[in-house]
PDB file of C-alpha atoms in Angstrom:
ATOM      1  CA  UNK A  33      63.171  88.302 123.057  1.00 42.00           C
ATOM      2  CA  UNK A  34      63.669  92.158 122.918  1.00 45.00           C
ATOM      3  CA  UNK A  35      67.316  92.949 122.273  1.00 45.00           C
ATOM      4  CA  UNK A  36      68.383  89.911 120.718  1.00 41.00           C
ATOM      5  CA  UNK A  37      69.106  89.043 117.010  1.00 40.00           C
ATOM      6  CA  UNK A  38      67.618  85.847 115.693  1.00 40.00           C
ATOM      7  CA  UNK A  39      70.991  85.568 113.950  1.00 41.00           C
ATOM      8  CA  UNK A  40      73.284  81.985 115.248  1.00 40.00           C
ATOM      9  CA  UNK A  41      76.554  82.594 115.977  1.00 38.00           C
ATOM     10  CA  UNK A  42      79.388  80.258 114.830  1.00 42.00           C
ATOM     11  CA  UNK A  43      82.012  79.308 117.197  1.00 41.00           C
ATOM     12  CA  UNK A  44      85.481  78.370 116.581  1.00 41.00           C
ATOM     13  CA  UNK A  45      86.878  74.693 117.370  1.00 45.00           C
ATOM     14  CA  UNK A  46      88.409  76.342 120.690  1.00 42.00           C
ATOM     15  CA  UNK A  47      84.548  77.662 121.414  1.00 46.00           C
ATOM     16  CA  UNK A  48      85.112  81.293 120.480  1.00 43.00           C
ATOM     17  CA  UNK A  49      83.475  83.593 119.016  1.00 43.00           C
ATOM     18  CA  UNK A  50      85.419  84.094 115.160  1.00 44.00           C
ATOM     19  CA  UNK A  51      86.634  87.407 115.117  1.00 41.00           C
ATOM     20  CA  UNK A  52      84.938  89.878 112.417  1.00 36.00           C
ATOM     21  CA  UNK A  53      85.308  89.970 108.954  1.00 39.00           C
ATOM     22  CA  UNK A  54      87.982  92.114 107.872  1.00 47.00           C
ATOM     23  CA  UNK A  55      86.563  94.624 105.336  1.00 41.00           C
ATOM     24  CA  UNK A  56      89.110  96.363 103.408  1.00 54.00           C
ATOM     25  CA  UNK A  57      88.879 100.765 104.096  1.00 76.00           C
ATOM     26  CA  UNK A  58      87.148 102.479 101.066  1.00 76.00           C
ATOM     27  CA  UNK A  59      90.139 103.392  99.255  1.00 80.00           C
ATOM     28  CA  UNK A  60      91.335 100.001  98.928  1.00 80.00           C
ATOM     29  CA  UNK A  61      88.133  99.280  97.533  1.00 81.00           C
ATOM     30  CA  UNK A  62      87.496 102.085  95.407  1.00 82.00           C
ATOM     31  CA  UNK A  63      91.440 100.858  94.261  1.00 82.00           C
ATOM     32  CA  UNK A  64      90.189  96.993  93.413  1.00 84.00           C
ATOM     33  CA  UNK A  65      86.887  98.351  91.478  1.00 79.00           C
ATOM     34  CA  UNK A  66      89.295 100.927  89.368  1.00 78.00           C
ATOM     35  CA  UNK A  67      91.652  97.861  88.788  1.00 75.00           C
ATOM     36  CA  UNK A  68      88.401  95.765  87.665  1.00 79.00           C
ATOM     37  CA  UNK A  69      88.094  98.374  85.295  1.00 73.00           C
ATOM     38  CA  UNK A  70      91.200  98.545  84.240  1.00 75.00           C
ATOM     39  CA  UNK A  71      91.771 101.917  85.476  1.00 79.00           C
ATOM     40  CA  UNK A  72      94.770 100.934  86.043  1.00 85.00           C
ATOM     41  CA  UNK A  73      96.301 104.697  86.759  1.00 88.00           C
ATOM     42  CA  UNK A  74      93.678 105.170  88.940  1.00 87.00           C
ATOM     43  CA  UNK A  75      93.956 102.297  90.805  1.00 88.00           C
ATOM     44  CA  UNK A  76      97.309 103.017  91.619  1.00 89.00           C
ATOM     45  CA  UNK A  77      96.515 106.488  93.013  1.00 87.00           C
ATOM     46  CA  UNK A  78      94.320 104.982  95.384  1.00 86.00           C
ATOM     47  CA  UNK A  79      96.579 101.876  96.505  1.00 88.00           C
ATOM     48  CA  UNK A  80      99.427 105.100  97.023  1.00 88.00           C
ATOM     49  CA  UNK A  81      96.926 107.121  99.099  1.00 87.00           C
ATOM     50  CA  UNK A  82      95.929 103.865 101.197  1.00 88.00           C
ATOM     51  CA  UNK A  83      99.754 103.217 101.436  1.00 85.00           C
ATOM     52  CA  UNK A  84      99.730 106.832 102.812  1.00 85.00           C
ATOM     53  CA  UNK A  85      97.454 106.736 105.415  1.00 84.00           C
ATOM     54  CA  UNK A  86      98.957 103.382 106.871  1.00 80.00           C
ATOM     55  CA  UNK A  87     102.173 105.425 107.278  1.00 79.00           C
ATOM     56  CA  UNK A  88     100.402 106.967 110.172  1.00 78.00           C
ATOM     57  CA  UNK A  89      98.849 103.594 111.757  1.00 74.00           C
ATOM     58  CA  UNK A  90     101.916 101.472 113.875  1.00 64.00           C
ATOM     59  CA  UNK A  91      99.444  98.551 114.860  1.00 66.00           C
ATOM     60  CA  UNK A  92     100.727  95.335 113.160  1.00 60.00           C
ATOM     61  CA  UNK A  93      97.256  94.872 110.912  1.00 66.00           C
ATOM     62  CA  UNK A  94      98.490  98.291 109.625  1.00 66.00           C
ATOM     63  CA  UNK A  95     101.713  96.281 108.471  1.00 82.00           C
ATOM     64  CA  UNK A  96      99.779  93.216 107.081  1.00 85.00           C
ATOM     65  CA  UNK A  97      97.900  95.331 105.174  1.00 88.00           C
ATOM     66  CA  UNK A  98     100.963  97.394 103.908  1.00 89.00           C
ATOM     67  CA  UNK A  99     102.470  94.403 102.829  1.00 91.00           C
ATOM     68  CA  UNK A 100      99.115  93.441 100.422  1.00 91.00           C
ATOM     69  CA  UNK A 101      98.802  97.138  99.436  1.00 93.00           C
ATOM     70  CA  UNK A 102     103.061  97.102  98.179  1.00 94.00           C
ATOM     71  CA  UNK A 103     102.413  93.910  96.212  1.00 95.00           C
ATOM     72  CA  UNK A 104      99.101  95.363  94.428  1.00 93.00           C
ATOM     73  CA  UNK A 105     101.168  98.563  93.748  1.00 95.00           C
ATOM     74  CA  UNK A 106     104.036  96.291  92.327  1.00 95.00           C
ATOM     75  CA  UNK A 107     101.540  94.635  90.136  1.00 94.00           C
ATOM     76  CA  UNK A 108      99.779  97.807  88.920  1.00 95.00           C
ATOM     77  CA  UNK A 109     103.015  99.107  87.895  1.00 95.00           C
ATOM     78  CA  UNK A 110     103.854  96.034  86.277  1.00 95.00           C
ATOM     79  CA  UNK A 111     100.288  96.307  84.087  1.00 93.00           C
ATOM     80  CA  UNK A 112     101.547 100.011  83.384  1.00 95.00           C
ATOM     81  CA  UNK A 113     104.860  98.794  82.252  1.00 94.00           C
ATOM     82  CA  UNK A 114     106.878 100.101  84.894  1.00 95.00           C
ATOM     83  CA  UNK A 115     109.193  97.349  85.939  1.00 95.00           C
ATOM     84  CA  UNK A 116     112.045  99.750  87.151  1.00 95.00           C
ATOM     85  CA  UNK A 117     109.319 101.590  89.399  1.00 96.00           C
ATOM     86  CA  UNK A 118     107.671  98.511  90.222  1.00 96.00           C
ATOM     87  CA  UNK A 119     111.124  96.466  91.739  1.00 96.00           C
ATOM     88  CA  UNK A 120     110.392  98.726  94.855  1.00 96.00           C
ATOM     89  CA  UNK A 121     107.481  97.987  95.923  1.00 96.00           C
ATOM     90  CA  UNK A 122     107.866  94.240  95.905  1.00 96.00           C
ATOM     91  CA  UNK A 123     111.168  94.699  98.302  1.00 96.00           C
ATOM     92  CA  UNK A 124     109.221  96.843 100.658  1.00 94.00           C
ATOM     93  CA  UNK A 125     106.701  93.768 100.252  1.00 94.00           C
ATOM     94  CA  UNK A 126     109.108  91.129 100.796  1.00 95.00           C
ATOM     95  CA  UNK A 127     110.593  93.550 104.022  1.00 93.00           C
ATOM     96  CA  UNK A 128     107.167  93.711 105.752  1.00 91.00           C
ATOM     97  CA  UNK A 129     106.639  90.046 104.917  1.00 91.00           C
ATOM     98  CA  UNK A 130     109.835  89.019 106.937  1.00 90.00           C
ATOM     99  CA  UNK A 131     108.941  91.468 110.169  1.00 89.00           C
ATOM    100  CA  UNK A 132     105.628  89.551 110.042  1.00 89.00           C
ATOM    101  CA  UNK A 133     106.876  85.974 109.691  1.00 89.00           C
ATOM    102  CA  UNK A 134     104.557  85.795 106.922  1.00 90.00           C
ATOM    103  CA  UNK A 135     105.392  82.762 104.809  1.00 91.00           C
ATOM    104  CA  UNK A 136     102.289  83.210 102.072  1.00 93.00           C
ATOM    105  CA  UNK A 137     103.582  87.145 101.905  1.00 93.00           C
ATOM    106  CA  UNK A 138     107.289  86.573 101.572  1.00 94.00           C
ATOM    107  CA  UNK A 139     106.462  83.848  98.409  1.00 96.00           C
ATOM    108  CA  UNK A 140     103.932  86.115  96.889  1.00 96.00           C
ATOM    109  CA  UNK A 141     106.455  88.834  97.164  1.00 96.00           C
ATOM    110  CA  UNK A 142     108.942  86.641  95.748  1.00 97.00           C
ATOM    111  CA  UNK A 143     106.941  85.819  93.113  1.00 97.00           C
ATOM    112  CA  UNK A 144     106.150  89.859  92.657  1.00 96.00           C
ATOM    113  CA  UNK A 145     110.237  90.043  92.386  1.00 97.00           C
ATOM    114  CA  UNK A 146     110.072  87.326  89.357  1.00 97.00           C
ATOM    115  CA  UNK A 147     107.536  89.415  87.655  1.00 96.00           C
ATOM    116  CA  UNK A 148     109.821  92.298  87.774  1.00 97.00           C
ATOM    117  CA  UNK A 149     112.792  90.577  86.437  1.00 96.00           C
ATOM    118  CA  UNK A 150     110.838  88.919  83.807  1.00 95.00           C
ATOM    119  CA  UNK A 151     109.815  92.403  82.587  1.00 95.00           C
ATOM    120  CA  UNK A 152     113.336  93.716  82.581  1.00 95.00           C
ATOM    121  CA  UNK A 153     114.109  90.512  80.791  1.00 94.00           C
ATOM    122  CA  UNK A 154     116.713  89.002  83.729  1.00 95.00           C
ATOM    123  CA  UNK A 155     115.199  85.414  83.068  1.00 94.00           C
ATOM    124  CA  UNK A 156     117.991  84.442  85.809  1.00 96.00           C
ATOM    125  CA  UNK A 157     116.736  86.730  88.403  1.00 96.00           C
ATOM    126  CA  UNK A 158     112.977  85.703  87.960  1.00 96.00           C
ATOM    127  CA  UNK A 159     114.232  81.921  87.637  1.00 96.00           C
ATOM    128  CA  UNK A 160     115.819  82.865  91.097  1.00 97.00           C
ATOM    129  CA  UNK A 161     112.375  84.509  92.842  1.00 97.00           C
ATOM    130  CA  UNK A 162     110.170  82.290  91.130  1.00 97.00           C
ATOM    131  CA  UNK A 163     111.843  78.987  92.291  1.00 97.00           C
ATOM    132  CA  UNK A 164     111.895  80.506  96.000  1.00 96.00           C
ATOM    133  CA  UNK A 165     108.167  81.414  95.658  1.00 97.00           C
ATOM    134  CA  UNK A 166     107.439  77.720  94.130  1.00 96.00           C
ATOM    135  CA  UNK A 167     109.269  76.338  96.637  1.00 95.00           C
ATOM    136  CA  UNK A 168     107.420  78.311  99.853  1.00 94.00           C
ATOM    137  CA  UNK A 169     104.509  77.726  98.100  1.00 95.00           C
ATOM    138  CA  UNK A 170     104.883  74.360  97.668  1.00 94.00           C
ATOM    139  CA  UNK A 171     105.926  73.923 101.472  1.00 91.00           C
ATOM    140  CA  UNK A 172     102.419  75.996 102.775  1.00 89.00           C
ATOM    141  CA  UNK A 173     100.186  73.692 100.668  1.00 91.00           C
ATOM    142  CA  UNK A 174      99.373  76.145  98.209  1.00 93.00           C
ATOM    143  CA  UNK A 175      98.894  74.451  95.029  1.00 94.00           C
ATOM    144  CA  UNK A 176      97.564  76.872  92.708  1.00 95.00           C
ATOM    145  CA  UNK A 177     100.224  79.235  93.897  1.00 95.00           C
ATOM    146  CA  UNK A 178     102.607  76.380  92.759  1.00 95.00           C
ATOM    147  CA  UNK A 179     101.320  75.802  89.719  1.00 95.00           C
ATOM    148  CA  UNK A 180     101.536  78.891  88.909  1.00 95.00           C
ATOM    149  CA  UNK A 181     104.934  79.973  89.644  1.00 95.00           C
ATOM    150  CA  UNK A 182     105.881  76.589  87.835  1.00 94.00           C
ATOM    151  CA  UNK A 183     103.711  77.988  84.600  1.00 94.00           C
ATOM    152  CA  UNK A 184     106.134  81.155  84.791  1.00 92.00           C
ATOM    153  CA  UNK A 185     108.740  79.190  85.130  1.00 91.00           C
ATOM    154  CA  UNK A 186     107.745  77.261  81.967  1.00 88.00           C
ATOM    155  CA  UNK A 187     108.441  73.796  83.564  1.00 61.00           C
TER     156      UNK A 187
END
């Protein structure tokens, strides 16, 4: 038939068509590519640019994207050896995750805060955050991230 596609759309269990896949912005894709190429300074620049662009949006999806970008910013700053700058990014990711009531994002933010504390040599603070992250991941059933937190805790 003219005007129809030959692709069959799968339906979700409730019969609705699935939502379209989330495609990252060109800036986020460029940041991911830069990170893969170990161009951490360039990736950080691009993540900062994406965060700046998100501040102009007010949609709930902007908050979810911001949480992810703050975690990415924290990771990059840690890779660059700048834990003092990484901590506010991890704290902002935790605040955003709290606003969204996103369990996984909250656990990931605690995991980043634990990594920041480790980078600073604060083993007590690291243990507190990594234990919180581990417990949250375990409660959510994410065995891979639970194991990663336990590994960082040295257990």
